[in-house]
Tab-separated table of C-alpha atoms and ligand atoms in Angstrom:
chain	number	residue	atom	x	y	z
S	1	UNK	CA	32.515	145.482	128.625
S	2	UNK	CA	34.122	147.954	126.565
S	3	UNK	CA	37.952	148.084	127.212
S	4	UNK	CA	38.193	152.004	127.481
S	5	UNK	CA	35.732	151.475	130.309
S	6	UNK	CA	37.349	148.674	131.864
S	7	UNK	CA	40.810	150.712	132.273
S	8	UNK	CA	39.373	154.147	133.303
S	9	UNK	CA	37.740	152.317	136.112
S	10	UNK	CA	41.165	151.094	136.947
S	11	UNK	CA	42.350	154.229	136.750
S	12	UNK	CA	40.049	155.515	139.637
S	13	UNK	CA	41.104	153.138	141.672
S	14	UNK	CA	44.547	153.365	141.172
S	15	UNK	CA	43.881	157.143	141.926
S	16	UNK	CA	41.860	156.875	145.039
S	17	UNK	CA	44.851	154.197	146.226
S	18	UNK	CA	47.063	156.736	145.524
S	19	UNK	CA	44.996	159.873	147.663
S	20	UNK	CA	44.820	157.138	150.532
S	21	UNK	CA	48.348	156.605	150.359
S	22	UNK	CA	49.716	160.111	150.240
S	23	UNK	CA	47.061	160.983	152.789
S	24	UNK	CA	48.716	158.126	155.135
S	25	UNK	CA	50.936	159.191	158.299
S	26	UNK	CA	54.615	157.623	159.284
S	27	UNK	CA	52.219	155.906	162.100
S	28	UNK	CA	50.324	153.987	160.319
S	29	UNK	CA	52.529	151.389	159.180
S	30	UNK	CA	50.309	148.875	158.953
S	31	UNK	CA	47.755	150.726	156.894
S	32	UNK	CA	50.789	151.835	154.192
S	33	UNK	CA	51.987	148.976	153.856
S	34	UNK	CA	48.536	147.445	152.869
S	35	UNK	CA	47.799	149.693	150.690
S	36	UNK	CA	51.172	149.499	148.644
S	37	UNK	CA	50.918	146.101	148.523
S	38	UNK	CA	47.222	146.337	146.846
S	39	UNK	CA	48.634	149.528	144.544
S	40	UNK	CA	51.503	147.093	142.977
S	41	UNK	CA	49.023	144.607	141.998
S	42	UNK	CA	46.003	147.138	140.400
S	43	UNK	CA	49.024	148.724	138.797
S	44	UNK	CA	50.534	145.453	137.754
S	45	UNK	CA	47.592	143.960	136.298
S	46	UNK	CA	46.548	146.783	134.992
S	47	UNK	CA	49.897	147.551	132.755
S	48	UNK	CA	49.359	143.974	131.513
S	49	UNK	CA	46.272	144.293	130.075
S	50	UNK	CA	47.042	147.639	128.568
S	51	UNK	CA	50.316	145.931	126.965
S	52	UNK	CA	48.978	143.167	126.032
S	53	UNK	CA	45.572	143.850	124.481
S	54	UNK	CA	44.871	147.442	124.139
S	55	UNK	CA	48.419	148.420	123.413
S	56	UNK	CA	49.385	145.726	120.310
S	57	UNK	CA	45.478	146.579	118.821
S	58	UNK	CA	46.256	150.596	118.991
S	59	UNK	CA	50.040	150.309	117.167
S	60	UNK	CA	49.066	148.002	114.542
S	61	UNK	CA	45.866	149.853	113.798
S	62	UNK	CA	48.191	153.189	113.554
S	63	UNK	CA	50.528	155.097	111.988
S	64	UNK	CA	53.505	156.718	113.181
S	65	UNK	CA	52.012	158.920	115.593
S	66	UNK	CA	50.542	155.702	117.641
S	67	UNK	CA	53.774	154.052	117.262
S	68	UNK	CA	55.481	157.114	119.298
S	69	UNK	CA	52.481	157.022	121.507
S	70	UNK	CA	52.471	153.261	122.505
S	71	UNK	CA	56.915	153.381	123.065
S	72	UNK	CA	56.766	156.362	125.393
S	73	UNK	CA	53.835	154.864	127.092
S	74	UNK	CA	55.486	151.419	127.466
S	75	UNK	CA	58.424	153.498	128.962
S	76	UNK	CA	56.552	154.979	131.596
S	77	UNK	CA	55.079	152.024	132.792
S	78	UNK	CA	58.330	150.196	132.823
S	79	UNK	CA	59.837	153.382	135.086
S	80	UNK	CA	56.966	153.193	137.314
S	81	UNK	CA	56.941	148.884	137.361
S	82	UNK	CA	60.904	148.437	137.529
S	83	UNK	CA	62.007	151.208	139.227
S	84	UNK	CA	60.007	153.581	141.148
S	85	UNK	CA	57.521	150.942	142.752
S	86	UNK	CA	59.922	148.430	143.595
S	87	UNK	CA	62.117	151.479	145.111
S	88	UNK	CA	59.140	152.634	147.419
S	89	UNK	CA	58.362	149.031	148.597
S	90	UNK	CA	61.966	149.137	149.832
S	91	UNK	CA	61.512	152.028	151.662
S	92	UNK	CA	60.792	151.781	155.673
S	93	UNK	CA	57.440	152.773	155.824
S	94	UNK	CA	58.224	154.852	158.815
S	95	UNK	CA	60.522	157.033	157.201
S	96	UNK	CA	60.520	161.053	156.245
S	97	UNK	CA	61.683	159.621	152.506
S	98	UNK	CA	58.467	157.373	152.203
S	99	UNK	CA	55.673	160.266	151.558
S	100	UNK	CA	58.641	161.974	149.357
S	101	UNK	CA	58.383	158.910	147.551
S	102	UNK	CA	54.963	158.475	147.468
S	103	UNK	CA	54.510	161.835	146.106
S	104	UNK	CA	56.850	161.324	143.133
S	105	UNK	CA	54.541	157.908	142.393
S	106	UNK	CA	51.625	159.716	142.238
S	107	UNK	CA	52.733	162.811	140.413
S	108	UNK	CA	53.759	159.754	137.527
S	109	UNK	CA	50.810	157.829	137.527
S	110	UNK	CA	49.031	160.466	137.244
S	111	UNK	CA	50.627	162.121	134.301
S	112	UNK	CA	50.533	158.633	132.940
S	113	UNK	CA	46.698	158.148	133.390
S	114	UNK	CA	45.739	161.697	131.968
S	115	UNK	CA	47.811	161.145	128.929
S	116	UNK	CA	46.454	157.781	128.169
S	117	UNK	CA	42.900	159.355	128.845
S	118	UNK	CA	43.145	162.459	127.024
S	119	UNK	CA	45.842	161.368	124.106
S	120	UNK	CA	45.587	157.694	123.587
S	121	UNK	CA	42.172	156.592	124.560
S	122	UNK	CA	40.352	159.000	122.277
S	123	UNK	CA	42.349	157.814	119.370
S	124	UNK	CA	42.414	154.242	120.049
S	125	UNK	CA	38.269	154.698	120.151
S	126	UNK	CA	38.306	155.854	116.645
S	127	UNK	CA	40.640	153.890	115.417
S	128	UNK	CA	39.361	150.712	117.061
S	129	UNK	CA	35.811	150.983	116.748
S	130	UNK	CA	33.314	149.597	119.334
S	131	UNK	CA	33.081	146.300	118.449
S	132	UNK	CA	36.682	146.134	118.419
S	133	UNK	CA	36.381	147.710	121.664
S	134	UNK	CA	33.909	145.401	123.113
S	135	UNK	CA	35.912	141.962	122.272
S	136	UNK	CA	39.205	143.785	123.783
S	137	UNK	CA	37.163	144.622	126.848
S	138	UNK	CA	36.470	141.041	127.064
S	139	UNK	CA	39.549	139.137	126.784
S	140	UNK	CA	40.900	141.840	129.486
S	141	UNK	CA	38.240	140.776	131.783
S	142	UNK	CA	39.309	137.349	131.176
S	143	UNK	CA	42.797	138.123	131.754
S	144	UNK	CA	42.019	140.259	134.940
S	145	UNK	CA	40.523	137.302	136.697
S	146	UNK	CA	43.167	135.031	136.006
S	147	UNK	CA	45.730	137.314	137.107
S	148	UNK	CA	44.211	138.162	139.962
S	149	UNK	CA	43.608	134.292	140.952
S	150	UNK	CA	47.513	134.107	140.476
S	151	UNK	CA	48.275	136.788	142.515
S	152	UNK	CA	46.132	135.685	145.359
S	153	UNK	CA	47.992	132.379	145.584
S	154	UNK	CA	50.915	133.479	145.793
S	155	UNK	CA	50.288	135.700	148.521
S	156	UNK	CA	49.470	132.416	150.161
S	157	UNK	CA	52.074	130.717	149.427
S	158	UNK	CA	54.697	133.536	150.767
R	1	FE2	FE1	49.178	152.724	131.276
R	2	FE2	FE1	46.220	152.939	132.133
């Protein structure tokens, strides 16, 4: 599996979350609240295998450029991670602030996805190679299932 592949699909997902989400009504509580739960942990998974395999490969196979690339990235997933997603699972589903919320989410992930699709991707490709590409795809599939696993059991055990 080649890693660009394995995070775009993520991104999809984490898009078509998002659409369900913002397409979601004050009434149903039940359904928001399932699918935030199940957007924090694509989103959380996913950041972790772009920071710790894709990210590290791209910076030390770059210049300056990539270095910028890979800090401002990091930032936005730390504003979306730390503060905006842990700020909308605080929010009472039921509320007239929750879609406002919602909204800014989306408007960030987005953003986030089309830069790393349009900016870093295409760079990390060349710079990478496919073979590179390939053995980074794998350990994140590796990683995905493991962190998954984890997640799962601790659902259970809450
Ligand atoms: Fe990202
Ligand atoms: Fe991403």
């Amino acid at each position: 599996m080649n890693a660009i592949d394995l995070l775009k699909a993520d991104h999809e997902k984490v898009k078509a979350i998002l659409t369900q989400l913002s397409e979601s009504t004050e009434r149903g509580v039940k359904k928001r609240t399932e699918l935030l739960d199940k957007l924090e942990m694509e989103v959380s998974i996913h950041t972790q295998l772009e920071e710790q395999i894709l990210y590290p490969a791209f910076k030390a196979a770059g210049g300056k450029d990539e270095a910028e690339m890979y800090y401002e990235a990091k930032e936005e997933h730390r504003t979306v991670d730390s503060l905006v997603l842990p700020d909308l699972k605080a929010t009472d589903p039921t509320s007239p602030e929750f879609a406002g919320r919602v909204k800014v989410v989306k408007e960030l992930l987005e953003h986030h996805i089309e830069e790393e699709e349009t900016e870093m991707f295409p760079k990390a490709k060349k710079l990478l190679g496919k073979a590179e590409l390939e053995k980074l795809g794998e350990q994140m599939l590796a990683m995905k299932s493991s962190l998954k696993k984890s997640y799962v059991s601790q659902k259970v055990a809450a």
